Amino acid sequence: MENSSIAMQLCHKVFHQLSSAIVGKEAEIERLLIAVLAGGHILLEDVPGTGKTQLVKSLANTIGGQFRRIQCNPDLLPSDITGVSIFHPAQQQFVFRTGPVHTNVLLADEINRATTKTQSALLEAMEEGYVTVDGEGHKLPEPFILLATQNPIEFEGTYTLPEAQLDRFMLKLRLGYPSPQDEQKMIQHTKSIHPADGLQPLMDIEQLLTIRDLVQQVHLDDILAQYIIKLIGATRSHPYLMLGASPRASISLAKAVKARAFLYQRNYVLPDDVKLLFPHIIGHRVMLSMEARLQGVNVNQVLEQMLTTVDVPLFVQR
């Protein structure tokens, strides 16, 4: 990849190919790409049948690399994810058999159906990029991207994701129902093979890693960094929030705004990048107070209020 301009054009090709497979979800696909370019993990929360799994398969087919899927359920064990050491009689020693987590793109379908013990098996993988089995560490391939789905309206046989694990997801996506026009396109162009299965890789893993390095070189002005800190600080002191955003959230937001600037073919971050991504990066990391719940206030309303009360920088260095 000769320069960042070529890389930016390649990202746009990826965006358009994903948009052709998942109709009417351009904004959500953009945020998904931002998280991938920024090196983050994604939580997709929505009702069944809205295209969550197909979106992940489309992404995996487009960026190349190895793709694996875990169907989570209460019987799933941590070793079913991380791998297990098995005694090999011929070699007279234990041999490590890798689990599905040893891949580039991992789909954890219905993650909230797995027990909390099994969910915790993903924590080390998400944060450190390796897993520990029988006291021995095993490094995961680079890149490692976890995309987890969950159904927000089903409670029987589910286990709520702990705050520590939610904090490790860069952003949460909700696809929502398609518009009537988009849904009509879906039913009129239904084929025996889903469009996601026919997608061709537009980049390889080495190119993705190179693009991630270019994203990190995008300029984030000190004034904008202070703006991010003020917004994060506002979540920690707001009367309607009993749990504010962590320093990990600040880092995630800084990485994400650089990725958005890169996707829009800029080598510098603008205040609009911060304002547009702030609710999506922070919304799942904060917790409403009892007073807010009694008054019917939701998280998005609180975060939007912060965006209106915290002063936006008028000038940034490009």
Short mmCIF file of C-alpha atoms in Angstrom, two decimals:
data_model
loop_
_atom_site.label_atom_id
_atom_site.label_comp_id
_atom_site.label_asym_id
_atom_site.label_seq_id
_atom_site.Cartn_x
_atom_site.Cartn_y
_atom_site.Cartn_z
CA MET A 1 0.00 0.00 0.00
CA GLU A 2 1.82 3.06 -1.28
CA ASN A 3 0.18 5.83 0.71
CA SER A 4 -2.75 6.77 2.89
CA SER A 5 -4.76 8.02 -0.11
CA ILE A 6 -4.85 4.53 -1.62
CA ALA A 7 -5.75 3.10 1.79
CA MET A 8 -8.63 5.56 2.16
CA GLN A 9 -9.98 4.60 -1.26
CA LEU A 10 -9.77 0.94 -0.31
CA CYS A 11 -11.80 1.61 2.85
CA HIS A 12 -14.48 3.26 0.72
CA LYS A 13 -14.64 0.18 -1.51
CA VAL A 14 -15.13 -1.96 1.60
CA PHE A 15 -17.89 0.35 2.80
CA HIS A 16 -19.75 0.23 -0.51
CA GLN A 17 -19.49 -3.56 -0.76
CA LEU A 18 -20.87 -4.00 2.76
CA SER A 19 -23.67 -1.53 1.98
CA SER A 20 -24.63 -3.60 -1.06
CA ALA A 21 -25.04 -6.72 1.11
CA ILE A 22 -26.84 -5.09 4.06
CA VAL A 23 -29.44 -2.72 2.61
CA GLY A 24 -30.27 0.61 4.23
CA LYS A 25 -27.76 0.47 7.07
CA GLU A 26 -25.05 2.81 5.84
CA ALA A 27 -24.67 4.69 9.16
CA GLU A 28 -24.32 1.44 11.14
CA ILE A 29 -21.85 0.00 8.62
CA GLU A 30 -19.79 3.18 8.87
CA ARG A 31 -19.56 2.84 12.65
CA LEU A 32 -18.68 -0.83 12.29
CA LEU A 33 -15.81 0.04 9.96
CA ILE A 34 -14.64 2.77 12.32
CA ALA A 35 -14.33 0.24 15.15
CA VAL A 36 -12.49 -2.23 12.92
CA LEU A 37 -10.02 0.41 11.70
CA ALA A 38 -9.51 1.63 15.26
CA GLY A 39 -8.74 -1.86 16.55
CA GLY A 40 -11.88 -2.22 18.68
CA HIS A 41 -14.48 -4.89 19.39
CA ILE A 42 -18.19 -4.47 18.64
CA LEU A 43 -21.37 -5.45 20.47
CA LEU A 44 -24.43 -5.79 18.23
CA GLU A 45 -27.65 -5.63 20.22
CA ASP A 46 -30.99 -6.03 18.49
CA VAL A 47 -34.00 -8.25 18.06
CA PRO A 48 -33.64 -11.44 15.96
CA GLY A 49 -33.78 -11.25 12.19
CA THR A 50 -32.40 -7.74 11.71
CA GLY A 51 -29.19 -8.89 9.96
CA LYS A 52 -26.63 -8.92 12.78
CA THR A 53 -25.05 -12.23 11.82
CA GLN A 54 -25.11 -11.44 8.11
CA LEU A 55 -23.36 -8.13 8.76
CA VAL A 56 -20.53 -9.93 10.58
CA LYS A 57 -20.23 -12.56 7.83
CA SER A 58 -20.14 -9.80 5.21
CA LEU A 59 -17.34 -8.05 7.09
CA ALA A 60 -15.33 -11.26 7.43
CA ASN A 61 -15.71 -12.07 3.73
CA THR A 62 -14.69 -8.54 2.73
CA ILE A 63 -11.54 -8.12 4.81
CA GLY A 64 -10.30 -11.70 4.37
CA GLY A 65 -8.61 -13.58 7.15
CA GLN A 66 -9.99 -16.46 9.18
CA PHE A 67 -13.59 -16.36 10.45
CA ARG A 68 -15.12 -18.49 13.19
CA ARG A 69 -18.46 -18.49 14.94
CA ILE A 70 -19.51 -19.51 18.44
CA GLN A 71 -23.16 -20.17 19.20
CA CYS A 72 -23.34 -19.31 22.89
CA ASN A 73 -25.54 -21.29 25.29
CA PRO A 74 -25.49 -22.16 29.01
CA ASP A 75 -23.65 -25.45 28.31
CA LEU A 76 -20.71 -23.69 26.65
CA LEU A 77 -17.49 -24.02 28.69
CA PRO A 78 -14.54 -21.59 28.75
CA SER A 79 -12.33 -24.29 27.20
CA ASP A 80 -14.78 -24.52 24.29
CA ILE A 81 -13.69 -20.97 23.43
CA THR A 82 -10.03 -20.78 24.42
CA GLY A 83 -8.92 -24.34 23.58
CA VAL A 84 -7.76 -27.24 25.72
CA SER A 85 -4.62 -29.29 26.40
CA ILE A 86 -5.06 -32.96 25.48
CA PHE A 87 -2.65 -35.76 26.41
CA HIS A 88 -1.04 -37.23 23.29
CA PRO A 89 -0.09 -40.90 23.96
CA ALA A 90 2.43 -41.13 21.12
CA GLN A 91 4.31 -38.03 22.25
CA GLN A 92 3.74 -38.72 25.96
CA GLN A 93 2.91 -35.08 26.59
CA PHE A 94 0.00 -32.64 26.60
CA VAL A 95 -0.71 -30.96 23.26
CA PHE A 96 -2.68 -27.72 23.06
CA ARG A 97 -5.67 -27.75 20.72
CA THR A 98 -6.73 -24.24 19.79
CA GLY A 99 -10.30 -23.10 20.27
CA PRO A 100 -12.40 -20.85 18.00
CA VAL A 101 -10.98 -17.72 19.65
CA HIS A 102 -7.76 -18.29 17.69
CA THR A 103 -8.95 -16.50 14.58
CA ASN A 104 -9.03 -13.05 12.98
CA VAL A 105 -12.79 -12.43 13.11
CA LEU A 106 -14.81 -14.13 15.85
CA LEU A 107 -18.60 -13.99 16.04
CA ALA A 108 -19.97 -14.76 19.51
CA ASP A 109 -23.65 -15.21 18.70
CA GLU A 110 -26.09 -14.50 21.55
CA ILE A 111 -23.24 -13.89 23.98
CA ASN A 112 -25.64 -13.23 26.85
CA ARG A 113 -26.76 -16.88 26.69
CA ALA A 114 -23.33 -18.01 27.90
CA THR A 115 -22.68 -18.17 31.64
CA THR A 116 -20.67 -15.40 33.28
CA LYS A 117 -17.73 -17.80 33.72
CA THR A 118 -17.67 -18.49 29.99
CA GLN A 119 -18.13 -14.81 29.16
CA SER A 120 -15.09 -14.00 31.29
CA ALA A 121 -12.98 -16.30 29.09
CA LEU A 122 -13.21 -13.59 26.43
CA LEU A 123 -12.00 -10.76 28.68
CA GLU A 124 -8.30 -11.58 28.39
CA ALA A 125 -8.63 -12.18 24.65
CA MET A 126 -10.36 -8.83 24.10
CA GLU A 127 -7.92 -6.76 26.11
CA GLU A 128 -4.56 -8.52 25.79
CA GLY A 129 -4.80 -10.46 22.54
CA TYR A 130 -3.93 -13.80 24.10
CA VAL A 131 -5.46 -16.49 26.29
CA THR A 132 -4.06 -18.45 29.21
CA VAL A 133 -4.75 -22.20 29.34
CA ASP A 134 -3.30 -24.38 32.10
CA GLY A 135 -1.00 -21.54 33.12
CA GLU A 136 0.47 -21.12 29.66
CA GLY A 137 -0.21 -18.08 27.48
CA HIS A 138 -1.18 -18.43 23.83
CA LYS A 139 -1.07 -15.38 21.57
CA LEU A 140 -4.01 -14.77 19.25
CA PRO A 141 -3.61 -13.94 15.55
CA GLU A 142 -3.41 -10.28 14.56
CA PRO A 143 -5.79 -8.71 14.08
CA PHE A 144 -8.30 -10.26 16.47
CA ILE A 145 -11.78 -8.76 16.13
CA LEU A 146 -14.63 -9.90 18.36
CA LEU A 147 -18.18 -9.16 17.26
CA ALA A 148 -20.78 -10.28 19.78
CA THR A 149 -24.55 -10.26 19.34
CA GLN A 150 -27.27 -10.28 21.95
CA ASN A 151 -31.06 -10.08 22.07
CA PRO A 152 -32.17 -7.23 24.39
CA ILE A 153 -35.75 -8.43 24.86
CA GLU A 154 -35.16 -12.05 25.83
CA PHE A 155 -34.41 -12.72 29.51
CA GLU A 156 -35.06 -16.44 30.08
CA GLY A 157 -31.80 -18.39 30.02
CA THR A 158 -29.64 -15.28 29.63
CA TYR A 159 -26.85 -13.76 31.72
CA THR A 160 -26.32 -10.00 31.78
CA LEU A 161 -22.91 -8.90 30.53
CA PRO A 162 -20.88 -7.47 33.43
CA GLU A 163 -19.74 -3.84 33.27
CA ALA A 164 -16.09 -4.96 33.00
CA GLN A 165 -16.84 -6.80 29.78
CA LEU A 166 -19.09 -4.09 28.34
CA ASP A 167 -16.25 -1.62 28.85
CA ARG A 168 -14.04 -3.70 26.55
CA PHE A 169 -16.36 -3.24 23.59
CA MET A 170 -15.42 -0.10 21.69
CA LEU A 171 -19.00 0.55 20.63
CA LYS A 172 -22.49 -0.90 20.62
CA LEU A 173 -24.49 -1.10 17.40
CA ARG A 174 -28.23 -1.43 16.92
CA LEU A 175 -29.34 -2.17 13.36
CA GLY A 176 -33.07 -1.71 13.91
CA TYR A 177 -35.83 -2.57 11.48
CA PRO A 178 -35.39 -1.54 7.85
CA SER A 179 -37.54 1.15 6.26
CA PRO A 180 -40.52 -0.10 4.21
CA GLN A 181 -38.66 0.79 1.00
CA ASP A 182 -35.54 -1.15 2.03
CA GLU A 183 -37.58 -4.12 3.21
CA GLN A 184 -39.37 -4.18 -0.14
CA LYS A 185 -35.99 -4.33 -1.90
CA MET A 186 -35.04 -7.28 0.29
CA ILE A 187 -38.09 -9.38 -0.52
CA GLN A 188 -38.04 -8.53 -4.23
CA HIS A 189 -34.36 -9.44 -4.64
CA THR A 190 -34.34 -12.56 -2.49
CA LYS A 191 -31.97 -15.19 -3.89
CA SER A 192 -31.06 -18.71 -2.90
CA ILE A 193 -27.68 -17.40 -1.73
CA HIS A 194 -27.47 -14.45 0.64
CA PRO A 195 -25.50 -11.49 -0.79
CA ALA A 196 -23.03 -11.79 2.12
CA ASP A 197 -21.93 -15.24 0.92
CA GLY A 198 -21.01 -13.92 -2.52
CA LEU A 199 -18.73 -11.11 -1.37
CA GLN A 200 -15.10 -11.18 -2.42
CA PRO A 201 -12.20 -10.05 -0.19
CA LEU A 202 -11.15 -6.49 -0.99
CA MET A 203 -8.18 -6.46 1.35
CA ASP A 204 -6.01 -8.92 3.21
CA ILE A 205 -5.00 -9.00 6.85
CA GLU A 206 -1.63 -7.34 6.22
CA GLN A 207 -3.36 -4.43 4.49
CA LEU A 208 -5.77 -4.05 7.40
CA LEU A 209 -2.89 -3.90 9.87
CA THR A 210 -1.17 -1.30 7.67
CA ILE A 211 -4.34 0.80 7.58
CA ARG A 212 -4.61 0.63 11.36
CA ASP A 213 -1.08 2.04 11.60
CA LEU A 214 -2.07 4.87 9.25
CA VAL A 215 -5.16 5.60 11.36
CA GLN A 216 -2.99 6.07 14.44
CA GLN A 217 -1.01 8.74 12.57
CA VAL A 218 -4.11 10.93 12.11
CA HIS A 219 -3.61 14.20 13.98
CA LEU A 220 -5.64 14.72 17.15
CA ASP A 221 -5.12 18.28 18.36
CA ASP A 222 -4.47 18.90 22.06
CA ILE A 223 -7.60 21.06 22.23
CA LEU A 224 -9.71 18.17 20.94
CA ALA A 225 -8.04 15.79 23.37
CA GLN A 226 -9.05 18.15 26.17
CA TYR A 227 -12.58 18.27 24.72
CA ILE A 228 -12.75 14.47 24.95
CA ILE A 229 -11.52 14.56 28.55
CA LYS A 230 -14.16 17.16 29.47
CA LEU A 231 -16.94 15.05 27.94
CA ILE A 232 -15.74 11.93 29.73
CA GLY A 233 -15.40 13.89 32.96
CA ALA A 234 -18.98 15.09 32.61
CA THR A 235 -20.18 11.48 32.73
CA ARG A 236 -18.49 11.02 36.10
CA SER A 237 -20.16 13.97 37.76
CA HIS A 238 -23.64 13.99 36.19
CA PRO A 239 -26.42 13.52 38.78
CA TYR A 240 -28.32 11.15 36.47
CA LEU A 241 -25.37 8.73 36.14
CA MET A 242 -24.26 6.43 38.94
CA LEU A 243 -21.37 5.05 36.87
CA GLY A 244 -19.30 7.26 34.58
CA ALA A 245 -17.01 6.36 31.70
CA SER A 246 -13.56 4.89 32.39
CA PRO A 247 -10.16 6.00 31.07
CA ARG A 248 -10.49 3.09 28.63
CA ALA A 249 -13.50 4.92 27.21
CA SER A 250 -11.37 8.04 26.64
CA ILE A 251 -8.79 6.00 24.74
CA SER A 252 -11.49 4.24 22.70
CA LEU A 253 -13.11 7.53 21.75
CA ALA A 254 -9.74 9.02 20.72
CA LYS A 255 -8.99 6.00 18.52
CA ALA A 256 -12.47 6.00 17.00
CA VAL A 257 -12.45 9.70 16.01
CA LYS A 258 -9.12 9.18 14.25
CA ALA A 259 -10.63 6.28 12.33
CA ARG A 260 -13.65 8.36 11.31
CA ALA A 261 -11.40 11.16 10.08
CA PHE A 262 -9.41 8.61 8.06
CA LEU A 263 -12.60 7.14 6.59
CA TYR A 264 -13.58 10.67 5.47
CA GLN A 265 -10.16 11.09 3.84
CA ARG A 266 -8.77 13.52 6.38
CA ASN A 267 -5.48 13.33 8.29
CA TYR A 268 -6.86 15.41 11.17
CA VAL A 269 -9.78 15.12 13.59
CA LEU A 270 -12.64 17.65 13.73
CA PRO A 271 -15.00 18.38 16.66
CA ASP A 272 -17.84 16.83 14.66
CA ASP A 273 -16.02 13.48 14.73
CA VAL A 274 -16.10 13.58 18.54
CA LYS A 275 -19.72 14.75 18.77
CA LEU A 276 -21.04 12.12 16.36
CA LEU A 277 -19.23 9.17 17.94
CA PHE A 278 -19.49 10.14 21.62
CA PRO A 279 -22.95 8.54 22.24
CA HIS A 280 -22.01 5.31 20.46
CA ILE A 281 -18.69 4.86 22.27
CA ILE A 282 -19.93 5.90 25.72
CA GLY A 283 -23.60 4.84 25.84
CA HIS A 284 -23.02 1.22 26.92
CA ARG A 285 -20.33 2.14 29.48
CA VAL A 286 -22.38 4.37 31.78
CA MET A 287 -25.18 3.45 34.18
CA LEU A 288 -28.27 5.51 34.95
CA SER A 289 -29.06 6.49 38.53
CA MET A 290 -32.31 5.41 40.15
CA GLU A 291 -33.55 9.01 40.02
CA ALA A 292 -33.08 9.11 36.23
CA ARG A 293 -34.95 5.85 35.78
CA LEU A 294 -37.85 7.03 37.92
CA GLN A 295 -38.09 10.18 35.80
CA GLY A 296 -38.03 8.19 32.56
CA VAL A 297 -34.70 9.64 31.39
CA ASN A 298 -32.59 7.43 29.11
CA VAL A 299 -28.84 7.35 28.51
CA ASN A 300 -28.99 9.01 25.09
CA GLN A 301 -30.81 12.03 26.55
CA VAL A 302 -28.13 12.44 29.22
CA LEU A 303 -25.28 12.18 26.70
CA GLU A 304 -26.95 14.61 24.29
CA GLN A 305 -27.28 17.08 27.14
CA MET A 306 -23.53 16.84 27.77
CA LEU A 307 -22.82 17.59 24.13
CA THR A 308 -24.84 20.79 24.42
CA THR A 309 -23.36 21.95 27.74
CA VAL A 310 -19.65 21.17 27.21
CA ASP A 311 -18.03 23.90 25.12
CA VAL A 312 -16.98 22.81 21.63
CA PRO A 313 -13.52 23.96 20.44
CA LEU A 314 -13.82 26.70 17.83
CA PHE A 315 -10.34 26.24 16.41
CA VAL A 316 -8.16 23.16 16.06
CA GLN A 317 -4.76 22.59 14.55
CA ARG A 318 -4.87 20.54 11.34
#
